[in-house]
JSON list of C-alpha atoms in Angstrom, two decimals:
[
{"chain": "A", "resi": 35, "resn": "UNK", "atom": "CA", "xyz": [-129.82, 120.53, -74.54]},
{"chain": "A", "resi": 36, "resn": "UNK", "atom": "CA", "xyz": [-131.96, 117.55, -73.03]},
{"chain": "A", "resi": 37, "resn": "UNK", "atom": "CA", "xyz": [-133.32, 117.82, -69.62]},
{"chain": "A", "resi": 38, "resn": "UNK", "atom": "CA", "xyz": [-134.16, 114.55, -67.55]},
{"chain": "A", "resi": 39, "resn": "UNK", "atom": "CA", "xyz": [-137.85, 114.01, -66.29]},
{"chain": "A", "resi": 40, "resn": "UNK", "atom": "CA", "xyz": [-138.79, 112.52, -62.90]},
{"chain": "A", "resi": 41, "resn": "UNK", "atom": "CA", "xyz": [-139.72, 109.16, -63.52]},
{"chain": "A", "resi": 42, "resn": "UNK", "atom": "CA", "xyz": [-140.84, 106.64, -60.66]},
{"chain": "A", "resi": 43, "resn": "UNK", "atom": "CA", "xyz": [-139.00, 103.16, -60.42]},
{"chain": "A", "resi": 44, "resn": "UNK", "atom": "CA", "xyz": [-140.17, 101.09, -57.94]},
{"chain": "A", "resi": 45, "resn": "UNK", "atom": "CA", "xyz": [-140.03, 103.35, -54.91]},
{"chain": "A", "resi": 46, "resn": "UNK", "atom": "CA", "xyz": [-137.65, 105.59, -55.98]},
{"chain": "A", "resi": 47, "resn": "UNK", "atom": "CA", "xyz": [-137.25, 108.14, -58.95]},
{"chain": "A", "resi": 48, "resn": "UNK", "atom": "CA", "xyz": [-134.90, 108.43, -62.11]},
{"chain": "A", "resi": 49, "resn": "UNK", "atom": "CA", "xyz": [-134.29, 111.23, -64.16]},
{"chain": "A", "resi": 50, "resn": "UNK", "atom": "CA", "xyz": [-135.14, 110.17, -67.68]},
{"chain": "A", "resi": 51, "resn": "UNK", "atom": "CA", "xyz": [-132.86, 111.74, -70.70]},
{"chain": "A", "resi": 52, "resn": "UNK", "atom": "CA", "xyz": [-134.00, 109.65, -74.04]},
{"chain": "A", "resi": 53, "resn": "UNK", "atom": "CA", "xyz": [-136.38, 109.59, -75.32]},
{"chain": "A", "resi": 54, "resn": "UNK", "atom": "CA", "xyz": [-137.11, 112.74, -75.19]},
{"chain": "A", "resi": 55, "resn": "UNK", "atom": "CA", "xyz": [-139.36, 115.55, -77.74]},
{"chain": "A", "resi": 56, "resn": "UNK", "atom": "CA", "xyz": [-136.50, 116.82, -79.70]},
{"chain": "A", "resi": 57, "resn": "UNK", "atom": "CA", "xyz": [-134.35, 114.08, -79.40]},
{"chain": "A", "resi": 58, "resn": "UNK", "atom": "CA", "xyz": [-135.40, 110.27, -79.81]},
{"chain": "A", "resi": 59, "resn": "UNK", "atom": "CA", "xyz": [-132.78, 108.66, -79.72]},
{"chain": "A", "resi": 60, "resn": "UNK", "atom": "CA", "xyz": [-128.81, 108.62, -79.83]},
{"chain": "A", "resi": 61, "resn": "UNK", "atom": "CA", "xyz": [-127.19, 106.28, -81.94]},
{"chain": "A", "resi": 62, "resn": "UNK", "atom": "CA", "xyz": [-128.65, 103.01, -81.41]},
{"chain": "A", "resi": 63, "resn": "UNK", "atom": "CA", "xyz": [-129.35, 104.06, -77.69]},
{"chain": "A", "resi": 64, "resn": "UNK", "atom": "CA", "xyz": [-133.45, 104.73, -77.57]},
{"chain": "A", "resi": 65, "resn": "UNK", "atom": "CA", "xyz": [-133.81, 104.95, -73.46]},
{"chain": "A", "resi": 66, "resn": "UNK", "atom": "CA", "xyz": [-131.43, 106.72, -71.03]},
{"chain": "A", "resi": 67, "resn": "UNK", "atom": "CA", "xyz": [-132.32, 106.42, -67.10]},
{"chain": "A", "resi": 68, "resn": "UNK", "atom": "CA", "xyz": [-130.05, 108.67, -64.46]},
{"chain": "A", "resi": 69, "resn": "UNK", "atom": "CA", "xyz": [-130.34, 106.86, -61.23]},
{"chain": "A", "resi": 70, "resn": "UNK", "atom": "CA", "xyz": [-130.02, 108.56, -58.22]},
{"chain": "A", "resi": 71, "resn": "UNK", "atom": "CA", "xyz": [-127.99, 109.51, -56.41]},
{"chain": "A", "resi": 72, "resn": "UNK", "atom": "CA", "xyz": [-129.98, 108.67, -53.75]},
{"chain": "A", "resi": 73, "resn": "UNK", "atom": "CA", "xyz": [-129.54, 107.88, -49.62]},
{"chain": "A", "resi": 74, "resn": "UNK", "atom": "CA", "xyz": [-131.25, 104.73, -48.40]},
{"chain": "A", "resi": 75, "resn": "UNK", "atom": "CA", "xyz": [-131.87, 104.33, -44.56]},
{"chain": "A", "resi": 76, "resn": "UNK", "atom": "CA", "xyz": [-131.97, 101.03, -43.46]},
{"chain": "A", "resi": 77, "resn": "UNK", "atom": "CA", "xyz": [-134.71, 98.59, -44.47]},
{"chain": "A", "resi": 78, "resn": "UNK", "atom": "CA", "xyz": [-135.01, 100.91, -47.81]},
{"chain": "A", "resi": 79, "resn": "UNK", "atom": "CA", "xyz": [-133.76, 100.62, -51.33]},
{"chain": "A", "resi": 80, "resn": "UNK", "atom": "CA", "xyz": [-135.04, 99.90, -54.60]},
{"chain": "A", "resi": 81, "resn": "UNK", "atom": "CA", "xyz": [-137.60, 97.24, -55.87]},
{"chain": "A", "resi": 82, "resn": "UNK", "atom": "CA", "xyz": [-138.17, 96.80, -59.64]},
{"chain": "A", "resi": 83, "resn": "UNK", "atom": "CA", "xyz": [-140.39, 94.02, -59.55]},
{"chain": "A", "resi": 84, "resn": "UNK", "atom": "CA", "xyz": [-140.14, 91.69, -62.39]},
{"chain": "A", "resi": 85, "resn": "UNK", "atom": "CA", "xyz": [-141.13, 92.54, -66.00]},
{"chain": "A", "resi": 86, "resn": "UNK", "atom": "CA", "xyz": [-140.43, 91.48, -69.63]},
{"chain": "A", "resi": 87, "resn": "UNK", "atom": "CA", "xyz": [-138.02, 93.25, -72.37]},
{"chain": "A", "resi": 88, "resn": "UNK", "atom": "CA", "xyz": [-138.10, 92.06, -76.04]},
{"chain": "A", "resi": 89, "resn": "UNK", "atom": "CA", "xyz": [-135.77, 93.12, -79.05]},
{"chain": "A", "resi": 90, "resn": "UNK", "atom": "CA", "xyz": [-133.53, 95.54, -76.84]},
{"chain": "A", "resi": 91, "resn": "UNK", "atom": "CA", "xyz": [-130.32, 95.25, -74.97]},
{"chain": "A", "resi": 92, "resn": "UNK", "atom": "CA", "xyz": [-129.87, 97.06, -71.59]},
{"chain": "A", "resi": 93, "resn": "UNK", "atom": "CA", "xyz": [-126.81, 98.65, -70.01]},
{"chain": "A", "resi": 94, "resn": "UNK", "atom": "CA", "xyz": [-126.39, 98.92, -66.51]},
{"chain": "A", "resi": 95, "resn": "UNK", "atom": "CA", "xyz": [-123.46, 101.05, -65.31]},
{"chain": "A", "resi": 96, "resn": "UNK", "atom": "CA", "xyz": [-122.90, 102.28, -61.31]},
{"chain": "A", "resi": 97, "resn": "UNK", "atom": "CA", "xyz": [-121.15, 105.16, -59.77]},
{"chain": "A", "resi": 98, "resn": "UNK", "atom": "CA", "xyz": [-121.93, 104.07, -56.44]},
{"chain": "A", "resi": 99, "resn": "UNK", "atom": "CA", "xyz": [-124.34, 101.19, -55.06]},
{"chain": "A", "resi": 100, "resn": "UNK", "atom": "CA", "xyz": [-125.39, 97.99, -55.78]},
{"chain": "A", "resi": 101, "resn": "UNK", "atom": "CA", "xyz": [-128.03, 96.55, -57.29]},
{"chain": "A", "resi": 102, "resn": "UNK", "atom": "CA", "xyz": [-129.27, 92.46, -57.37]},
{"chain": "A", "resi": 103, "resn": "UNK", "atom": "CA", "xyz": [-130.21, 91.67, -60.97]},
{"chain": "A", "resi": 104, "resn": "UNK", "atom": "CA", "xyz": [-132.19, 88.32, -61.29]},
{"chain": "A", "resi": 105, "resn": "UNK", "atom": "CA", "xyz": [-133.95, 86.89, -64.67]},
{"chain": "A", "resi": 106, "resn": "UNK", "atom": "CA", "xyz": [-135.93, 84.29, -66.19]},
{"chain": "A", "resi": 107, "resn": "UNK", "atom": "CA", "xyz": [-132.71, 83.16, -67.97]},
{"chain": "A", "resi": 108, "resn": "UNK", "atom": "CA", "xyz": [-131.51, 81.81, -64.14]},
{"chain": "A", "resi": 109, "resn": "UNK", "atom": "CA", "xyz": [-128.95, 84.96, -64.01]},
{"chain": "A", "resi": 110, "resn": "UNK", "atom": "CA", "xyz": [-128.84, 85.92, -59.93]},
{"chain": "A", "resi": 111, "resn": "UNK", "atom": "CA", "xyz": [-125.59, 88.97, -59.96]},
{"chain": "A", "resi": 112, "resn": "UNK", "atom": "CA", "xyz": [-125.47, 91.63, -57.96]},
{"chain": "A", "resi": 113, "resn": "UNK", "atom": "CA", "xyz": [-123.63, 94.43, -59.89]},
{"chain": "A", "resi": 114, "resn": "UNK", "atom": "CA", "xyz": [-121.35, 96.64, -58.68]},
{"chain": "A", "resi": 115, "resn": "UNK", "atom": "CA", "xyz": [-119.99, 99.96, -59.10]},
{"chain": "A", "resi": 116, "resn": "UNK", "atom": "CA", "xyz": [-117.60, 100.19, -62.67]},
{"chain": "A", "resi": 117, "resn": "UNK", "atom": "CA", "xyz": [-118.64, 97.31, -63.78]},
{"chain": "A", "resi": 118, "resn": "UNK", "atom": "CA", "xyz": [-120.72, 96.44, -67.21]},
{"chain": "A", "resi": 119, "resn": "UNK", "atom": "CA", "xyz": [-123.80, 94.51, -67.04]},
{"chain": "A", "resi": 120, "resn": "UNK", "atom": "CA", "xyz": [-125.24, 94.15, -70.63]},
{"chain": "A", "resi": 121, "resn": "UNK", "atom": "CA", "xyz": [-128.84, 92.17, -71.07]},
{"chain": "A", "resi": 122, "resn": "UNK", "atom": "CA", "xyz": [-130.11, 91.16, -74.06]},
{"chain": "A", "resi": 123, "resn": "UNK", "atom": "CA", "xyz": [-133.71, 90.64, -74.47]},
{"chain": "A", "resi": 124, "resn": "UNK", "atom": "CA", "xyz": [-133.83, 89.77, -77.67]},
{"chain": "A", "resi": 125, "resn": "UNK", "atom": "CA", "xyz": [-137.05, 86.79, -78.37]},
{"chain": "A", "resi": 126, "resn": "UNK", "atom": "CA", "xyz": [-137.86, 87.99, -74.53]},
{"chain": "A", "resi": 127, "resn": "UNK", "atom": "CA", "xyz": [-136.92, 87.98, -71.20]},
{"chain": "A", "resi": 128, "resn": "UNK", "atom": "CA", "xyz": [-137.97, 88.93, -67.33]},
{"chain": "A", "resi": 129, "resn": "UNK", "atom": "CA", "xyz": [-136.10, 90.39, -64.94]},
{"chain": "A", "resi": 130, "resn": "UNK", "atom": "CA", "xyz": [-136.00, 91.95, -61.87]},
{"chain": "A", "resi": 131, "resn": "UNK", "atom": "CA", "xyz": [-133.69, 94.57, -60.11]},
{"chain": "A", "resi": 132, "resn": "UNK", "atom": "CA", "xyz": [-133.59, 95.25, -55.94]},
{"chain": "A", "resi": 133, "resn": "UNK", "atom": "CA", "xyz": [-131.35, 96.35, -53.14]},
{"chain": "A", "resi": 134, "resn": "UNK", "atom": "CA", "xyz": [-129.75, 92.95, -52.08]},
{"chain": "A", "resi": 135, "resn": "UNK", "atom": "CA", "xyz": [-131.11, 91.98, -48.61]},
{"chain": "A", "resi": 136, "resn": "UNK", "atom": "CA", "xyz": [-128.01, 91.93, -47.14]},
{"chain": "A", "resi": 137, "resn": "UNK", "atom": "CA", "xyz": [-127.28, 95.90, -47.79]},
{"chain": "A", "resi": 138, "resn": "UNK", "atom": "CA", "xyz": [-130.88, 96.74, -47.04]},
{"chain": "A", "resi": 139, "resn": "UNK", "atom": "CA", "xyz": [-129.56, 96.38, -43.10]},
{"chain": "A", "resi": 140, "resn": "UNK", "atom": "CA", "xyz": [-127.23, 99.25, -43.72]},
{"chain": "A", "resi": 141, "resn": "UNK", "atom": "CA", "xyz": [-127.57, 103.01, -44.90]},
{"chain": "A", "resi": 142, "resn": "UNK", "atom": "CA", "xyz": [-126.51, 103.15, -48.62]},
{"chain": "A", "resi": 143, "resn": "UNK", "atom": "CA", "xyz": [-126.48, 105.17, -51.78]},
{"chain": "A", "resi": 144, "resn": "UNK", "atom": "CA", "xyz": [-127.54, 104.62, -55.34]},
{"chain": "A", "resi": 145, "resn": "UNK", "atom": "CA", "xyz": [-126.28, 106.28, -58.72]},
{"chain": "A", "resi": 146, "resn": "UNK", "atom": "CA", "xyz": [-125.79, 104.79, -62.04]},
{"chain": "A", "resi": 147, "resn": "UNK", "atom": "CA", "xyz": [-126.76, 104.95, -65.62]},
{"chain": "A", "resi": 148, "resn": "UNK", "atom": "CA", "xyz": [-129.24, 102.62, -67.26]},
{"chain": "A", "resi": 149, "resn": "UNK", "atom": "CA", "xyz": [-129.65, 102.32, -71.29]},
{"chain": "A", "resi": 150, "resn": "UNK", "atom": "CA", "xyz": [-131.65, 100.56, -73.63]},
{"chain": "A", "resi": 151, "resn": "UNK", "atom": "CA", "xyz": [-129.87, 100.00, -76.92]},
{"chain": "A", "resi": 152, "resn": "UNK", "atom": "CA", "xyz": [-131.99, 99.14, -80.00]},
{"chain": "A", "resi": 153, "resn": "UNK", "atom": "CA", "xyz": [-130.92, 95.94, -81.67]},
{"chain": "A", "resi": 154, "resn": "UNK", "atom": "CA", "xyz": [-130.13, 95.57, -85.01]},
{"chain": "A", "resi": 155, "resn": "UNK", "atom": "CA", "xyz": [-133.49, 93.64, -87.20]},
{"chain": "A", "resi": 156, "resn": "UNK", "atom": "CA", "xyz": [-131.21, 90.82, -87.75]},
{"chain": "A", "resi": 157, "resn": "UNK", "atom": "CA", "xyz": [-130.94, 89.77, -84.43]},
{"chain": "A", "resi": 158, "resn": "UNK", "atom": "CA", "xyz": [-134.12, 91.79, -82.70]},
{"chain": "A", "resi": 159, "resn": "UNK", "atom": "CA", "xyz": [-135.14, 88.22, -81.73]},
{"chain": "A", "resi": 160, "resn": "UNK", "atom": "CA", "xyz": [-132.42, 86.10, -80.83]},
{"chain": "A", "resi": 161, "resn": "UNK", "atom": "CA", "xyz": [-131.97, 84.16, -78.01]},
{"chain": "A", "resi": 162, "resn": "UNK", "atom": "CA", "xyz": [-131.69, 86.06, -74.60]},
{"chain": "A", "resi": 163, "resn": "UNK", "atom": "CA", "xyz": [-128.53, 86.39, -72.27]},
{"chain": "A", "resi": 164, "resn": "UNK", "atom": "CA", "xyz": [-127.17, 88.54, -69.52]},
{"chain": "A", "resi": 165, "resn": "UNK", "atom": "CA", "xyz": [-122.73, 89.05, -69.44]},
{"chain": "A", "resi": 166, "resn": "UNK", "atom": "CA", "xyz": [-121.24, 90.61, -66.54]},
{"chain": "A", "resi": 167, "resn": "UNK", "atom": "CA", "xyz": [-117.95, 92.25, -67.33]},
{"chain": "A", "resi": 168, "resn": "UNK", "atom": "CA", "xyz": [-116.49, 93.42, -63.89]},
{"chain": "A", "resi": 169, "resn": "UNK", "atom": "CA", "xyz": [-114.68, 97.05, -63.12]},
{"chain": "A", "resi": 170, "resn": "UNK", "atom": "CA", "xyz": [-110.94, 95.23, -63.68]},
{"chain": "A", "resi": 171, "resn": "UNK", "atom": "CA", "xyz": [-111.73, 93.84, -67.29]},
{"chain": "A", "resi": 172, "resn": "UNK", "atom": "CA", "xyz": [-112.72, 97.19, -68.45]},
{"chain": "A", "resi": 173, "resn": "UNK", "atom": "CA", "xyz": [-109.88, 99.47, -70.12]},
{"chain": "A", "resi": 174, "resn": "UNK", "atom": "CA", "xyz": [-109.18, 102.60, -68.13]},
{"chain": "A", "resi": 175, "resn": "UNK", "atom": "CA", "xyz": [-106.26, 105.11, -68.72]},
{"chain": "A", "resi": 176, "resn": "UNK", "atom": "CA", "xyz": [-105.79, 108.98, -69.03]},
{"chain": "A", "resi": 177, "resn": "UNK", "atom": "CA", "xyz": [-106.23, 111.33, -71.64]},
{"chain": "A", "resi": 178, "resn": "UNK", "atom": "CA", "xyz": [-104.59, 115.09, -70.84]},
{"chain": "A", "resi": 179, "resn": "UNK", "atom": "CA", "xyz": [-104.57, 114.35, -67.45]},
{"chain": "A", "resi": 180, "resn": "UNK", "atom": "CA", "xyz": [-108.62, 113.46, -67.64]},
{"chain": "A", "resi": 181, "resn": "UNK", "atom": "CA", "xyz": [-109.43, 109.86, -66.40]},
{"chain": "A", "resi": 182, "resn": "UNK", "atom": "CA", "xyz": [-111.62, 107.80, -68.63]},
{"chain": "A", "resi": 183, "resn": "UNK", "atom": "CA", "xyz": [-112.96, 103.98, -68.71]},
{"chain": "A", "resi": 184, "resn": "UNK", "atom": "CA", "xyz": [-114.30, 102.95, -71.62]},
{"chain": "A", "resi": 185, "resn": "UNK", "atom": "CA", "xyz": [-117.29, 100.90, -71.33]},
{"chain": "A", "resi": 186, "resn": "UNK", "atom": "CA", "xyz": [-118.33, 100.18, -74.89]},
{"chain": "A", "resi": 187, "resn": "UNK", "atom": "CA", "xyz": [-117.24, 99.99, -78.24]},
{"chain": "A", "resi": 188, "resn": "UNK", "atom": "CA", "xyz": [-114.05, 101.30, -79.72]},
{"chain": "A", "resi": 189, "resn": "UNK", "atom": "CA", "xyz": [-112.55, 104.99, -79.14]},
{"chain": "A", "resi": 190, "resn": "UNK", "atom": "CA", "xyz": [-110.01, 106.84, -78.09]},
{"chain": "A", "resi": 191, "resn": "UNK", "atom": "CA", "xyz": [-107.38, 104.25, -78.96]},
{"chain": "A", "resi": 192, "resn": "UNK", "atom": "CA", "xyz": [-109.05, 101.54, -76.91]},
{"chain": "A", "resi": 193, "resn": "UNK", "atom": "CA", "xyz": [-111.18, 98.64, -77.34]},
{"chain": "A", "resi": 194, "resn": "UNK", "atom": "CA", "xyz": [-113.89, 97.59, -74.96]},
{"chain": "A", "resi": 195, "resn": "UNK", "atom": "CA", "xyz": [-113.96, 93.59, -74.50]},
{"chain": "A", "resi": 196, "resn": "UNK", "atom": "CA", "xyz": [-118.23, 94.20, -74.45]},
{"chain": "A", "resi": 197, "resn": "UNK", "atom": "CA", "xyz": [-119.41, 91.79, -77.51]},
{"chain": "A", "resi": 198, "resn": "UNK", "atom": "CA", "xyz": [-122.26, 94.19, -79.37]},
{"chain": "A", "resi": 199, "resn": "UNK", "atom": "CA", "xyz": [-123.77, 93.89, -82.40]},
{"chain": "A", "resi": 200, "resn": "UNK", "atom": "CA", "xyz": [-123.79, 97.35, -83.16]},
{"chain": "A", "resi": 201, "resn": "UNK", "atom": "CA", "xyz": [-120.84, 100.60, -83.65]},
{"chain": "A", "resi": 202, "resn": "UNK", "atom": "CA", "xyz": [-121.22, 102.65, -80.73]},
{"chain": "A", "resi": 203, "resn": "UNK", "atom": "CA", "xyz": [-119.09, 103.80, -78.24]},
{"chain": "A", "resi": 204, "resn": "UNK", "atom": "CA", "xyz": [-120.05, 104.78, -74.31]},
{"chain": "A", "resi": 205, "resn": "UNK", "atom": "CA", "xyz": [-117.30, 106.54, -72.41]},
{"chain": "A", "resi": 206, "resn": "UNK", "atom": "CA", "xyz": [-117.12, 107.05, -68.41]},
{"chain": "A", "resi": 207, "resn": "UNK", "atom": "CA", "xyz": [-114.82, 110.49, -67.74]},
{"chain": "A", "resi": 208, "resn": "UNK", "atom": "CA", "xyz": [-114.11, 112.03, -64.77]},
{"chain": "A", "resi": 209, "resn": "UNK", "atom": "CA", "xyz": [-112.39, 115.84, -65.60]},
{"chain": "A", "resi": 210, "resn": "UNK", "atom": "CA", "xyz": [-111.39, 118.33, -63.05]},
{"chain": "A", "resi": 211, "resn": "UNK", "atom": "CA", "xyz": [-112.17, 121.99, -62.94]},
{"chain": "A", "resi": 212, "resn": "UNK", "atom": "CA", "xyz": [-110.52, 123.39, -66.15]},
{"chain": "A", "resi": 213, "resn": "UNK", "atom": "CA", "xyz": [-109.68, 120.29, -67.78]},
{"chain": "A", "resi": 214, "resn": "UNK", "atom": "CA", "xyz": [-110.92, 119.64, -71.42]},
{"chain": "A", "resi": 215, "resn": "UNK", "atom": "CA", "xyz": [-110.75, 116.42, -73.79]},
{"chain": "A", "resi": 216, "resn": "UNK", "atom": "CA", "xyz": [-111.31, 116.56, -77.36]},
{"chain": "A", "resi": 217, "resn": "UNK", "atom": "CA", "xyz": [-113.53, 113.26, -77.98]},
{"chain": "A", "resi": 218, "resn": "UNK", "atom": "CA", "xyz": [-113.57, 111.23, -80.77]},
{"chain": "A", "resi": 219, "resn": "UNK", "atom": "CA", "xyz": [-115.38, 112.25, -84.41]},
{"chain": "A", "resi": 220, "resn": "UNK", "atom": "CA", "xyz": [-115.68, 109.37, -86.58]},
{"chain": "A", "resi": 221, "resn": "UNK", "atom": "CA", "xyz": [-118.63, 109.38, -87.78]},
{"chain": "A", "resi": 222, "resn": "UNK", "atom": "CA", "xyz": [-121.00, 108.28, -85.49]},
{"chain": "A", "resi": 223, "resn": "UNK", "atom": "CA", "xyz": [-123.74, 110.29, -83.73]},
{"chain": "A", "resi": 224, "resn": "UNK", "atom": "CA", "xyz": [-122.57, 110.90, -80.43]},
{"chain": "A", "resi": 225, "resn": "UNK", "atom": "CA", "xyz": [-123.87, 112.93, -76.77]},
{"chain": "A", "resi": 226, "resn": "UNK", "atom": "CA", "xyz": [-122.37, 114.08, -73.98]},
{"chain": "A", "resi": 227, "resn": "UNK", "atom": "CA", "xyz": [-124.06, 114.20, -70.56]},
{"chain": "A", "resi": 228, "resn": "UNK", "atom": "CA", "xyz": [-123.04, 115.48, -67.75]},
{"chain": "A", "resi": 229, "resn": "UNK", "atom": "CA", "xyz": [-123.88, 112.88, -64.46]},
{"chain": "A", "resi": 230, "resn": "UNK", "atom": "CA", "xyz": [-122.66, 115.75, -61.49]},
{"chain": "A", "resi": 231, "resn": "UNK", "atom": "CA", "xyz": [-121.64, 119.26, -62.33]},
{"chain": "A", "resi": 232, "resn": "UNK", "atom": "CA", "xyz": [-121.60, 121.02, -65.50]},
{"chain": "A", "resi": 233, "resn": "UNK", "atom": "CA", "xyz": [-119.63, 120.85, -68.68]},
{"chain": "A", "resi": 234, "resn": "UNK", "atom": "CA", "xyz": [-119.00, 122.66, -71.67]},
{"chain": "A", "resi": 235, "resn": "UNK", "atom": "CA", "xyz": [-118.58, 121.82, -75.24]},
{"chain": "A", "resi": 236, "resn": "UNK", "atom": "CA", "xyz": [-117.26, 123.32, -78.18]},
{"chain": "A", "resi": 237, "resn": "UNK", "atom": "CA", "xyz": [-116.93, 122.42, -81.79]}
]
């Protein structure tokens, strides 16, 4: 089992999973962030100032919030809850992530799921880019009564329209008290984690 550590990020802290002393990595995914959730008063929210990446991809997924990404590529989205936000750095890039101005008037909340996905040496330094895929592009349907939205990759019968350059999957599901899902074993190294409450899993 991996246990997050507090990590500060630009006036408020994340919980971070990978890498971590047993564990470096999963798969191709080398950095795992838990954001939140956290309760902003008014005239408070997040301010990741801007800083480089180079030969990784990020993955920004939401529960709840918003967050403004801007980069040196042009890119100015704010991205929402469900949605997939995927940011290759590639040769290099600068970005920055805040609160948008127009939420920082209002009390809001915060909690998502950040990765950093290792690119493949044949394309550690191509050209860098930033794709939105909103919450309504993104397959979502039921498994034994347990709701899941497939993010990434290809699993459990679906196909995620996310262009990657590497075979991974990343799964959002939401299970009840008592409900189980048996999750797909094809060969690739795979994690569970559990965002709110506590799971169990079996072999």
């Amino acid at each position: 089992m991996v246990i997050g550590r507090e990590k500060d990020l630009g006036g408020f802290s994340v919980r971070r999973v990978l890498p971590f002393v047993s564990h470096r990595m999963v798969g191709p995914f080398v950095f795992f962030d838990h954001m939140g959730p956290a309760k902003f008063q008014p005239g408070q929210g997040i301010n990741v100032r801007p800083h480089p990446h180079i030969g990784l991809a990020t993955v920004t997924y939401l529960f709840e919030g918003r967050i403004r990404h801007r980069d040196s590529l042009g890119s100015d989205k704010v991205i929402e809850a469900g949605a997939i936000n995927w940011m290759t750095a590639g040769r290099g890039i600068v970005h920055s992530e805040r609160t948008p101005p127009e939420q920082l008037t209002l009390p809001s909340t915060l909690h998502g799921i950040q990765l950093w996905v290792a690119l493949p040496e044949d394309v550690e330094e191509c050209e860098p880019s930033f794709i939105h895929y909103p919450k309504e592009s993104l397959p979502r349907f039921e498994i034994d009564g347990v709701s899941v939205s497939l993010l990434l990759g290809k699993a459990l019968g679906h196909s995620s329209p996310v262009v990657l350059q590497s075979d991974l999957f990343y799964a959002h599901l939401q299970l009840k008290a008592g409900q189980k899902i048996k999750l797909p074993s094809e060969g690739r190294e795979s994690a569970i984690y559990a965002a709110q409450g506590q799971v169990q899993a079996q072999k």
